[in-house]
XYZ file of C-alpha atoms in Angstrom:
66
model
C -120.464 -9.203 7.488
C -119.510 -7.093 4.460
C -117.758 -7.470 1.292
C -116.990 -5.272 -1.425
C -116.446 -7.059 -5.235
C -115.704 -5.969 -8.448
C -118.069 -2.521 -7.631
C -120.658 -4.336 -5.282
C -121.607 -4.056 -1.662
C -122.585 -7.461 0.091
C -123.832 -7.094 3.175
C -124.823 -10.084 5.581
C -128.624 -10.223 6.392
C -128.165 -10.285 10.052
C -126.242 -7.029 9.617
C -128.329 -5.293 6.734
C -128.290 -1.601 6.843
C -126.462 -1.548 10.369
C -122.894 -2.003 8.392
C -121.292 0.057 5.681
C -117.937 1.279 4.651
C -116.791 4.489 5.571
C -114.849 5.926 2.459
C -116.039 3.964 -0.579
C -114.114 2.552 -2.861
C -111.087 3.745 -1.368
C -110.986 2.461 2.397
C -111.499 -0.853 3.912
C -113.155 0.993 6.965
C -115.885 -0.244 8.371
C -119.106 1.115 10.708
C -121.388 -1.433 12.521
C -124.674 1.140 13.751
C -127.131 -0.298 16.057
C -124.413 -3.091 18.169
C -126.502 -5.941 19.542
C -125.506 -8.380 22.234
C -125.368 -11.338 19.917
C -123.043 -9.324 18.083
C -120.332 -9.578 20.068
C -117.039 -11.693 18.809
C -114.114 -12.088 16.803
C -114.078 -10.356 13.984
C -111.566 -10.819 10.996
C -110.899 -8.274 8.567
C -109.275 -9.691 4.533
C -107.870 -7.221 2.099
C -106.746 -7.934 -1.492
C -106.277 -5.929 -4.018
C -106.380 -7.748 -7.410
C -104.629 -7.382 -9.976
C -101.891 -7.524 -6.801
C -100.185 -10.429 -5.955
C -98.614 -11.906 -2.956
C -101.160 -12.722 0.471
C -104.087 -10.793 1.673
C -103.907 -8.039 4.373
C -105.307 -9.442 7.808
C -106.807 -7.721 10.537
C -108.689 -9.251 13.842
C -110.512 -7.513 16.710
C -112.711 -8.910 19.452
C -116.403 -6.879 19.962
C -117.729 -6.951 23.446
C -121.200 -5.298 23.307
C -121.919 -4.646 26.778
């Protein structure tokens, strides 16, 4: 949906300018604006922090737009 890369934003098209992060650079925060139906699903959240080692931080939540 969104990805953040050596000082870039990438954001999806099916989710441009309805997603952006909430504290740039500094938080891995998220805001979806403007929820659609079809957007509703599991949603999986990857954190590294290079020049760290060891795995990724993982986060998952499930979006029911009603």
């Amino acid at each position: 949906v969104i990805v953040y890369d050596q000082g870039q934003v990438i954001e999806s098209p099916s989710f441009m300018g309805r997603v952006g992060f909430v504290g740039m650079p500094w938080s891995a925060d998220i805001i979806l604006n403007y929820t659609r139906v079809s957007d509703a699903g599991v949603y999986r959240c990857v954190v590294s922090n290079p020049p760290e080692t060891g795995d990724p931080g993982i986060g998952e939540l499930s979006l029911t737009v009603l």
